[in-house]
Coordinates of C-alpha atoms in Angstrom, one line a residue:
M272 CA -11.2 -1.4 -4.1
E273 CA -12.1 -1.5 -0.4
L274 CA -10.0 -3.5 2.0
Q275 CA -9.5 -3.9 5.7
L276 CA -6.8 -6.1 7.3
P277 CA -4.9 -6.7 10.5
V278 CA -1.4 -5.5 10.0
I279 CA 1.9 -4.6 11.6
W280 CA 3.2 -1.3 10.3
M281 CA 6.3 0.8 10.6
L282 CA 6.8 4.5 10.1
H283 CA 9.8 6.6 11.2
G284 CA 11.3 3.6 12.9
T285 CA 8.3 2.9 15.1
T286 CA 6.5 -0.4 14.7
S287 CA 2.8 -0.8 15.6
P288 CA 0.3 -3.6 15.4
G289 CA -3.1 -2.5 14.2
R290 CA -5.3 -2.3 11.1
V291 CA -5.2 -1.0 7.6
D292 CA -8.3 0.4 5.8
V293 CA -8.2 1.2 2.1
S294 CA -11.3 2.9 0.7
R295 CA -12.3 6.0 -1.3
G296 CA -8.8 6.5 -2.6
R297 CA -7.2 6.7 0.8
L298 CA -5.2 4.3 3.0
E299 CA -5.4 4.6 6.8
L300 CA -3.2 2.8 9.3
T301 CA -4.4 2.7 12.9
S302 CA -3.2 1.2 16.1
R303 CA -3.7 2.0 19.8
G304 CA -2.7 5.7 20.2
R305 CA -1.3 6.1 16.7
A306 CA -2.6 6.7 13.2
F307 CA -1.3 7.6 9.7
A308 CA -3.3 8.2 6.5
F309 CA -2.5 9.3 3.0
P310 CA -4.3 9.5 -0.4
L311 CA -3.4 6.7 -2.7
G312 CA -2.5 9.3 -5.3
S313 CA 0.6 10.2 -3.2
V314 CA 2.1 6.8 -3.7
V315 CA 5.4 7.2 -5.7
T316 CA 6.7 3.6 -5.3
S317 CA 5.6 0.3 -3.9
M318 CA 7.4 -3.0 -3.5
I319 CA 6.9 -6.3 -1.7
E320 CA 10.1 -7.0 0.2
R321 CA 10.9 -10.5 1.5
S322 CA 14.5 -10.2 2.6
P323 CA 15.1 -11.0 6.3
A324 CA 16.4 -7.5 7.0
R325 CA 13.2 -5.8 5.7
R326 CA 10.6 -8.1 7.3
L327 CA 8.5 -7.0 10.3
R328 CA 8.3 -9.7 12.9
G329 CA 9.3 -12.3 10.3
L330 CA 6.6 -11.2 7.8
P331 CA 7.3 -9.8 4.3
V332 CA 6.3 -6.2 3.9
L333 CA 4.7 -3.9 1.4
S334 CA 7.1 -0.9 1.3
V335 CA 5.3 2.3 0.1
G336 CA 7.2 5.4 -0.8
L337 CA 5.2 8.6 -0.7
A338 CA 5.6 12.0 -2.4
G339 CA 7.3 14.1 0.2
G340 CA 9.7 11.3 1.2
D341 CA 8.0 9.2 3.9
T342 CA 8.2 5.4 3.5
V343 CA 5.8 3.1 5.4
A344 CA 6.2 -0.6 5.6
V345 CA 3.2 -2.8 6.1
A346 CA 3.1 -6.5 7.0
S347 CA -0.3 -8.3 6.7
M348 CA -1.6 -10.7 9.3
G349 CA -4.6 -11.4 7.2
G350 CA -3.5 -14.8 5.9
P351 CA -2.2 -16.1 2.6
G352 CA -2.5 -13.7 -0.3
S353 CA -3.5 -10.7 1.8
L354 CA -0.3 -8.8 1.2
Q355 CA -0.7 -9.1 -2.5
D356 CA -4.3 -8.0 -2.1
L357 CA -3.1 -4.9 -0.2
A358 CA -0.5 -4.2 -2.8
A359 CA -3.1 -4.4 -5.6
A360 CA -5.4 -2.0 -3.6
V361 CA -2.5 0.5 -3.0
V362 CA -1.2 0.5 -6.6
G363 CA -4.6 0.2 -8.4
D364 CA -4.1 2.2 -11.6
Q365 CA -1.3 4.4 -10.2
A366 CA 1.3 5.3 -12.9
G367 CA 4.9 4.9 -11.9
A368 CA 4.4 2.3 -9.1
S369 CA 6.9 -0.4 -9.3
G370 CA 7.7 -3.8 -7.9
T371 CA 4.2 -5.2 -7.4

Protein backbone atom coordinates (compact mmCIF):
# COMPACT_ATOMS: atom_id res chain seq x y z
CA MET A 1 0.00 0.00 0.00
CA GLU A 2 1.31 3.44 -0.89
CA LEU A 3 0.35 6.40 1.26
CA GLN A 4 1.41 10.02 1.73
CA LEU A 5 0.05 12.24 4.52
CA PRO A 6 0.85 15.48 6.35
CA VAL A 7 1.88 14.55 9.89
CA ILE A 8 3.44 15.65 13.13
CA TRP A 9 6.04 13.14 14.28
CA MET A 10 8.23 12.65 17.31
CA LEU A 11 11.49 10.74 17.66
CA HIS A 12 13.94 10.94 20.58
CA GLY A 13 11.84 13.68 22.21
CA THR A 14 11.92 16.04 19.23
CA THR A 15 8.62 16.88 17.51
CA SER A 16 8.52 17.90 13.85
CA PRO A 17 5.72 18.82 11.43
CA GLY A 18 6.17 17.24 8.03
CA ARG A 19 5.12 14.35 5.85
CA VAL A 20 5.01 10.57 5.92
CA ASP A 21 5.49 8.44 2.81
CA VAL A 22 4.82 4.72 2.87
CA SER A 23 5.82 2.78 -0.24
CA ARG A 24 7.80 -0.24 -1.36
CA GLY A 25 7.97 -1.70 2.15
CA ARG A 26 9.46 1.44 3.66
CA LEU A 27 8.22 4.35 5.78
CA GLU A 28 9.88 7.75 5.51
CA LEU A 29 9.20 10.74 7.75
CA THR A 30 10.47 14.10 6.55
CA SER A 31 10.36 17.68 7.76
CA ARG A 32 12.44 20.75 7.21
CA GLY A 33 16.01 19.70 8.00
CA ARG A 34 15.10 16.30 9.47
CA ALA A 35 14.31 12.83 8.15
CA PHE A 36 13.90 9.31 9.50
CA ALA A 37 13.15 6.15 7.51
CA PHE A 38 12.85 2.46 8.24
CA PRO A 39 11.78 -0.76 6.50
CA LEU A 40 8.31 -1.90 7.54
CA GLY A 41 9.80 -5.28 8.37
CA SER A 42 11.55 -3.68 11.36
CA VAL A 43 8.22 -2.82 13.05
CA VAL A 44 7.94 -4.82 16.27
CA THR A 45 4.84 -3.16 17.78
CA SER A 46 2.28 -0.57 16.79
CA MET A 47 -0.58 1.00 18.68
CA ILE A 48 -2.95 3.92 18.24
CA GLU A 49 -2.76 5.94 21.44
CA ARG A 50 -5.47 8.42 22.40
CA SER A 51 -4.62 9.33 25.99
CA PRO A 52 -3.97 13.04 26.57
CA ALA A 53 -0.42 12.37 27.73
CA ARG A 54 0.54 10.58 24.51
CA ARG A 55 -1.06 12.95 21.98
CA LEU A 56 0.95 15.30 19.77
CA ARG A 57 -0.55 18.78 19.63
CA GLY A 58 -3.87 17.31 20.75
CA LEU A 59 -3.96 14.59 18.08
CA PRO A 60 -3.97 10.82 18.72
CA VAL A 61 -0.79 9.08 17.58
CA LEU A 62 0.35 5.88 15.98
CA SER A 63 3.19 4.69 18.21
CA VAL A 64 5.59 2.40 16.33
CA GLY A 65 8.22 0.35 18.14
CA LEU A 66 11.15 -0.74 16.01
CA ALA A 67 13.63 -3.60 16.30
CA GLY A 68 16.63 -1.96 17.89
CA GLY A 69 14.58 -0.04 20.43
CA ASP A 70 13.52 3.23 18.78
CA THR A 71 9.90 4.34 19.10
CA VAL A 72 8.40 6.89 16.76
CA ALA A 73 5.04 8.59 17.34
CA VAL A 74 3.09 9.89 14.35
CA ALA A 75 -0.06 12.07 14.40
CA SER A 76 -1.88 12.47 11.10
CA MET A 77 -3.18 15.81 9.88
CA GLY A 78 -4.73 14.13 6.84
CA GLY A 79 -8.32 14.19 8.09
CA PRO A 80 -10.76 11.64 9.52
CA GLY A 81 -9.66 8.04 9.15
CA SER A 82 -6.14 8.89 7.99
CA LEU A 83 -4.46 7.65 11.19
CA GLN A 84 -6.18 4.28 10.75
CA ASP A 85 -5.07 4.23 7.11
CA LEU A 86 -1.50 4.87 8.22
CA ALA A 87 -1.72 2.11 10.85
CA ALA A 88 -2.99 -0.33 8.20
CA ALA A 89 -0.14 0.63 5.85
CA VAL A 90 2.46 0.20 8.59
CA VAL A 91 1.15 -3.09 9.93
CA GLY A 92 0.14 -4.68 6.63
CA ASP A 93 0.79 -8.37 7.08
CA GLN A 94 3.43 -7.96 9.80
CA ALA A 95 3.29 -10.80 12.32
CA GLY A 96 3.51 -9.72 15.93
CA ALA A 97 2.11 -6.19 15.49
CA SER A 98 -0.41 -5.32 18.15
CA GLY A 99 -2.97 -2.72 19.03
CA THR A 100 -4.15 -1.76 15.54
